[in-house]
Amino acid sequence: MARHYREPATQRKNTGKKVGLIIGIVLFAVGLVCIGIAVWTQFFIKPDIDPPPYQAVDATVMQTETEAPAEPGSAEKARQYIAGMTTREKICQLFIATPEAITGADSVSMAGDQTKAAIEQYPVGGVIYFSDNLIDAEQVKTMIANTQSYSKTPLFIGVDEEGGTVARCAEKLGTTVFSDMYTYREQGAQTARDNARAIASDIRGFGFNLDFAPVADVWTNPENTVIAERAYSDDYNEAASLVSSAVAGFHEGGVLCSLKHFPGHGDTLEDSHNGLASVSKTADELKSGELLPFKAGIDAGADMVMIGHLTVPALDDKPATLSKVIVPSLLRGNLAYNGVTVTDSMMMGAITENYHFDEIVQGIFDADIDLILCPDNLDAYISAIEQKLSDGSITEEQLDTKLMRILTLKYNRGIM
């Protein structure tokens, strides 16, 4: 019969102690490893989060997206504000008009009782000033401050200050004078950024909060005289780099900016100031060329995109400002832009000589454009929109969509 070995009690006791000690050491080591991983994760591994598109230097003028995100803060404020607006107030917010269009005066260089009464009657979204409105620095500051104070809803105060050929303030008010960026484009992106910052800082000092710049057109047609050296370059990729840098500079200088003239005015023969201008490109050609600077500017955080009165026969026989295809397909679709759009001046021959108010208003709503710049007859535009709302040709929902974009931008950039 086999005999079974049994450990003595003392030996069994010592073995248990050894096992317990080993388990304790293992658990202690595991704990140290966990603590080490936690410390490493906390202090040495950065989360994969994209930074905001841009940050403004002066938060009192333009709040950064970190400080005032579009959702939910600004959008919710806009939604609440819209809920308290009358239909006429909503309609008027769609316009950035000249002071002459609002007051009915021939030439405006001051803002007093007549301007106050006009703003109450036509509570527009913004005012644009041209050279004839500008006399000297103090006059402009007072005129803008008074106009802004008369408006229940804070205004976009705009000007065309591209630097170079188109520079209202440099021409009349003695601000920094620049040549067209095209003439020294080889100086690169930093120069484009520095110049835009200087332009913005100068005009902001008078009370402007919106510059209709930079030009995102590419001067690829030497016979084009309307854009010419106003363009940043004749090369698509170089233009994209310079335009995106300029957007950053305008923001650093404290003003909103608008890319222009979508889908690209640099390869046209005609001048849309005088009549219809045509872009002889297919959608694919535009995407690989003209649209590159617009995409770069949008990615850099441009606040608006100005739509040119440009026809693209390959897509539509109507100009982009009235087309159901061009902005919805190329800008909203291909470039995924859901920000504010603005027409080029509605006093230009491409529109006034070819379309009636009813067609224009319907076209702007069909084209999904938000702001109407420089209406030649403000009363007629307002009446046409009211009539189309009444007969159902356009809807309150379409109107509110435009208002949401416009007022969210105003809130998000500290204008409201």
Coordinates of C-alpha atoms in Angstrom, one line a residue, residues 95-402:
F95 CA -30.0 94.7 -47.2
I96 CA -26.6 96.4 -47.0
A97 CA -27.5 99.7 -48.6
T98 CA -25.9 103.1 -49.3
P99 CA -27.0 105.9 -47.0
E100 CA -28.5 107.6 -50.1
A101 CA -30.7 104.5 -50.7
I102 CA -31.9 104.6 -47.1
T103 CA -32.5 108.4 -46.8
G104 CA -33.4 109.4 -50.3
A105 CA -30.8 112.1 -50.3
D106 CA -28.6 112.8 -53.3
S107 CA -25.3 112.7 -51.3
V108 CA -24.8 111.9 -47.6
S109 CA -21.8 112.9 -45.5
M110 CA -23.4 113.2 -42.1
A111 CA -25.9 111.3 -40.0
G112 CA -28.6 113.3 -38.1
D113 CA -32.3 113.4 -37.8
Q114 CA -32.9 112.4 -41.4
T115 CA -30.7 109.3 -41.1
K116 CA -32.3 108.4 -37.7
A117 CA -35.8 108.5 -39.2
A118 CA -34.7 106.6 -42.3
I119 CA -33.1 103.8 -40.2
E120 CA -36.3 103.5 -38.2
Q121 CA -38.3 103.2 -41.5
Y122 CA -35.8 100.9 -43.1
P123 CA -34.0 98.9 -40.4
V124 CA -31.4 97.5 -42.8
G125 CA -28.7 94.9 -41.9
G126 CA -25.9 97.2 -42.9
V127 CA -24.7 100.4 -44.6
I128 CA -21.9 100.7 -47.2
Y129 CA -20.0 103.9 -47.7
F130 CA -18.2 105.1 -50.9
S131 CA -15.7 107.8 -51.5
D132 CA -18.3 110.6 -51.9
N133 CA -19.5 109.9 -48.3
L134 CA -16.0 110.4 -46.9
I135 CA -14.5 113.8 -46.2
D136 CA -12.2 113.6 -43.2
A137 CA -11.5 111.3 -40.3
E138 CA -13.6 113.0 -37.6
Q139 CA -16.5 113.5 -40.0
V140 CA -16.5 109.8 -40.8
K141 CA -16.2 108.6 -37.2
T142 CA -19.1 110.8 -36.2
M143 CA -21.3 109.8 -39.2
I144 CA -20.7 106.1 -38.5
A145 CA -21.1 106.3 -34.8
N146 CA -24.4 108.2 -35.1
T147 CA -25.7 105.8 -37.8
Q148 CA -24.9 102.8 -35.6
S149 CA -26.6 104.4 -32.6
Y150 CA -29.8 104.9 -34.5
S151 CA -30.2 101.2 -35.4
K152 CA -32.2 98.9 -33.1
T153 CA -30.2 95.9 -34.6
P154 CA -26.4 96.7 -34.8
L155 CA -25.3 97.3 -38.3
F156 CA -22.6 95.9 -40.6
I157 CA -20.7 99.0 -41.6
G158 CA -18.9 98.2 -44.8
V159 CA -16.4 99.7 -47.3
D160 CA -14.5 98.5 -50.4
E161 CA -10.9 98.7 -49.1
E162 CA -8.9 96.2 -51.1
G163 CA -5.6 98.1 -51.0
G164 CA -4.3 99.4 -54.4
T165 CA -6.7 100.2 -57.1
V166 CA -9.8 100.1 -54.9
A167 CA -9.2 101.9 -51.6
R168 CA -11.8 104.4 -50.6
C169 CA -10.3 105.3 -47.2
A170 CA -6.7 105.6 -48.5
E171 CA -8.0 107.8 -51.3
K172 CA -10.0 110.2 -49.0
L173 CA -8.9 109.7 -45.4
G174 CA -5.1 109.4 -45.6
T175 CA -4.9 105.8 -44.4
T176 CA -2.0 103.5 -45.4
V177 CA -1.5 103.4 -49.2
F178 CA -0.7 100.1 -50.8
S179 CA 0.0 99.1 -54.3
D180 CA -2.0 96.2 -55.8
M181 CA -0.8 93.0 -54.2
Y182 CA -0.4 91.5 -57.6
T183 CA 2.6 93.8 -58.3
Y184 CA 4.6 92.3 -55.4
R185 CA 3.0 88.9 -54.9
E186 CA 6.5 87.3 -54.9
Q187 CA 6.9 88.8 -51.4
G188 CA 4.6 86.0 -50.2
A189 CA 2.0 85.2 -47.7
Q190 CA 3.4 87.1 -44.8
T191 CA 3.3 90.4 -46.8
A192 CA -0.3 89.6 -47.8
R193 CA -1.2 89.1 -44.1
D194 CA 0.6 92.2 -42.9
N195 CA -1.0 94.4 -45.4
A196 CA -4.5 93.1 -44.7
R197 CA -3.9 93.6 -41.0
A198 CA -2.8 97.2 -41.6
I199 CA -5.8 97.9 -43.8
A200 CA -8.2 96.5 -41.3
S201 CA -6.7 98.3 -38.4
D202 CA -6.9 101.6 -40.3
I203 CA -10.6 101.3 -41.3
R204 CA -11.6 99.9 -37.9
G205 CA -10.5 103.2 -36.4
F206 CA -13.3 105.0 -38.2
G207 CA -16.0 102.5 -37.1
F208 CA -16.0 100.1 -40.1
N209 CA -16.5 96.5 -39.1
L210 CA -16.7 94.9 -42.6
D211 CA -14.3 95.1 -45.5
F212 CA -15.4 93.8 -48.9
A213 CA -12.1 92.2 -49.5
P214 CA -10.0 90.3 -50.4
V215 CA -10.3 89.7 -54.1
A216 CA -10.2 85.9 -54.6
D217 CA -10.3 86.1 -58.4
V218 CA -7.3 84.9 -60.4
W219 CA -6.1 87.1 -63.3
T220 CA -5.7 84.4 -65.9
N221 CA -7.0 86.4 -68.8
P222 CA -4.7 89.3 -69.8
E223 CA -7.5 91.0 -71.6
N224 CA -9.6 91.2 -68.4
T225 CA -9.4 94.8 -67.3
V226 CA -12.0 94.9 -64.5
I227 CA -10.0 92.6 -62.2
A228 CA -6.5 92.8 -63.6
E229 CA -4.0 93.7 -60.9
R230 CA -6.7 93.8 -58.2
A231 CA -6.2 90.0 -58.1
Y232 CA -3.5 88.6 -55.8
S233 CA -2.0 86.4 -58.5
D234 CA -2.4 84.9 -62.0
D235 CA -1.7 81.5 -60.5
Y236 CA -4.4 79.5 -58.7
N237 CA -2.3 78.0 -56.0
E238 CA -0.4 81.2 -55.3
A239 CA -3.6 83.1 -55.1
A240 CA -5.0 80.5 -52.7
S241 CA -2.0 81.0 -50.4
L242 CA -2.1 84.8 -50.5
V243 CA -5.9 85.1 -50.1
S244 CA -6.0 82.8 -47.0
S245 CA -3.2 84.8 -45.4
A246 CA -5.1 88.0 -46.2
V247 CA -8.2 86.7 -44.4
A248 CA -6.1 86.0 -41.3
G249 CA -4.7 89.6 -41.5
F250 CA -8.1 91.2 -41.8
H251 CA -9.2 89.3 -38.7
E252 CA -6.2 90.3 -36.8
G253 CA -6.9 93.9 -37.7
G254 CA -10.4 93.6 -36.2
V255 CA -12.8 93.5 -39.2
L256 CA -14.9 91.0 -41.0
C257 CA -14.0 90.2 -44.6
S258 CA -15.7 89.0 -47.8
L259 CA -14.1 86.9 -50.5
K260 CA -15.1 88.1 -54.0
H261 CA -16.3 87.6 -56.8
F262 CA -17.6 84.0 -56.7
P263 CA -17.2 81.8 -58.8
G264 CA -14.3 83.9 -60.2
H265 CA -14.2 87.0 -62.3
G266 CA -10.5 86.8 -63.4
D267 CA -11.0 84.9 -66.7
T268 CA -13.8 87.0 -68.2
L269 CA -13.7 89.4 -71.1
E270 CA -16.7 91.5 -70.0
D271 CA -17.1 93.8 -67.1
S272 CA -20.2 93.0 -65.0
H273 CA -20.5 96.7 -64.1
N274 CA -21.7 97.3 -67.7
G275 CA -23.4 94.0 -68.6
L276 CA -23.4 90.3 -68.3
A277 CA -20.0 88.7 -67.9
S278 CA -19.5 85.0 -68.9
V279 CA -17.2 82.4 -67.4
S280 CA -16.4 79.8 -70.1
K281 CA -15.5 76.9 -67.8
T282 CA -17.1 73.6 -66.8
A283 CA -17.8 72.8 -63.2
D284 CA -14.7 70.5 -63.1
E285 CA -12.5 73.2 -64.5
L286 CA -13.8 75.7 -61.9
K287 CA -13.1 73.2 -59.1
S288 CA -9.5 72.7 -60.2
G289 CA -8.9 76.4 -60.8
E290 CA -11.1 79.4 -59.9
L291 CA -12.5 77.8 -56.7
L292 CA -9.1 77.1 -55.1
P293 CA -8.7 80.6 -53.6
F294 CA -12.3 80.6 -52.4
K295 CA -11.8 77.3 -50.7
A296 CA -8.6 78.5 -49.1
G297 CA -10.2 81.7 -47.9
I298 CA -13.2 79.8 -46.5
D299 CA -10.9 77.4 -44.7
A300 CA -9.1 80.4 -43.2
G301 CA -12.5 81.6 -41.7
A302 CA -13.7 84.2 -44.2
D303 CA -16.9 85.8 -42.9
M304 CA -18.8 86.2 -46.2
V305 CA -18.5 85.2 -49.9
M306 CA -19.6 87.8 -52.4
I307 CA -21.4 86.4 -55.4
G308 CA -20.6 88.0 -58.8
H309 CA -23.1 88.7 -61.6
L310 CA -21.3 86.0 -63.6
T311 CA -22.9 83.5 -65.9
V312 CA -21.5 80.0 -66.3
P313 CA -23.1 78.7 -69.5
A314 CA -22.0 75.2 -68.8
L315 CA -24.2 75.3 -65.7
D316 CA -26.9 77.9 -66.2
D317 CA -27.9 80.8 -68.4
K318 CA -28.6 83.1 -65.4
P319 CA -25.9 84.9 -63.5
A320 CA -24.7 83.3 -60.2
T321 CA -26.7 85.9 -58.2
L322 CA -29.9 84.6 -59.6
S323 CA -29.0 80.9 -60.4
K324 CA -30.6 77.9 -58.7
V325 CA -27.4 76.0 -59.6
I326 CA -24.2 77.9 -59.2
V327 CA -24.2 78.8 -55.5
P328 CA -26.2 75.8 -54.3
S329 CA -24.1 73.4 -56.3
L330 CA -20.5 74.8 -56.2
L331 CA -20.4 76.9 -53.0
R332 CA -22.9 75.3 -50.7
G333 CA -22.3 71.9 -52.2
N334 CA -18.8 71.4 -53.4
L335 CA -17.1 73.8 -51.0
A336 CA -19.6 72.9 -48.1
Y337 CA -19.9 76.6 -47.3
N338 CA -22.9 77.4 -45.0
G339 CA -21.9 80.9 -44.1
V340 CA -23.2 84.3 -45.2
T341 CA -23.4 85.1 -48.9
V342 CA -23.8 88.6 -50.3
T343 CA -24.5 89.8 -53.8
D344 CA -22.3 92.1 -55.7
S345 CA -23.8 95.6 -56.1
M346 CA -27.3 95.4 -57.5
M347 CA -26.8 98.7 -59.3
M348 CA -24.5 97.0 -61.8
G349 CA -25.5 96.8 -65.4
A350 CA -25.4 93.0 -65.5
I351 CA -28.6 93.1 -63.3
T352 CA -30.3 96.4 -63.9
E353 CA -30.3 96.2 -67.7
N354 CA -31.5 92.6 -67.9
Y355 CA -33.9 91.8 -65.0
H356 CA -37.0 93.2 -63.3
F357 CA -37.4 93.4 -59.5
D358 CA -39.7 90.3 -59.4
E359 CA -37.1 88.2 -61.2
I360 CA -34.3 89.6 -59.1
V361 CA -35.9 88.9 -55.8
Q362 CA -37.1 85.4 -56.8
G363 CA -33.6 84.7 -58.2
I364 CA -31.8 85.7 -55.1
F365 CA -33.9 83.4 -52.9
D366 CA -33.5 80.6 -55.5
A367 CA -29.8 81.1 -55.4
D368 CA -29.6 80.8 -51.6
I369 CA -28.0 84.2 -51.2
D370 CA -28.4 86.0 -47.9
L371 CA -27.5 89.7 -48.2
I372 CA -28.5 92.1 -51.0
L373 CA -25.8 94.8 -51.6
C374 CA -26.6 98.3 -52.9
P375 CA -30.2 97.9 -54.0
D376 CA -31.0 100.7 -56.5
N377 CA -34.6 101.0 -55.2
L378 CA -35.0 99.8 -51.6
D379 CA -38.7 100.3 -51.5
A380 CA -39.2 98.2 -54.7
Y381 CA -37.1 95.4 -53.3
I382 CA -38.9 95.3 -50.0
S383 CA -42.3 95.4 -51.7
A384 CA -41.3 92.6 -54.0
I385 CA -40.3 90.4 -51.1
E386 CA -43.5 91.2 -49.2
Q387 CA -45.6 90.2 -52.2
K388 CA -43.7 87.0 -52.8
L389 CA -44.1 86.0 -49.1
S390 CA -47.8 86.8 -49.5
D391 CA -48.4 84.7 -52.6
G392 CA -46.1 81.8 -51.4
S393 CA -43.4 82.2 -54.0
I394 CA -41.0 82.4 -51.2
T395 CA -41.5 81.2 -47.6
E396 CA -41.0 82.5 -44.1
E397 CA -38.7 79.5 -43.6
Q398 CA -36.4 80.7 -46.4
L399 CA -36.4 84.2 -44.9
D400 CA -35.6 82.9 -41.4
T401 CA -32.8 80.8 -42.8
K402 CA -31.1 83.9 -44.1

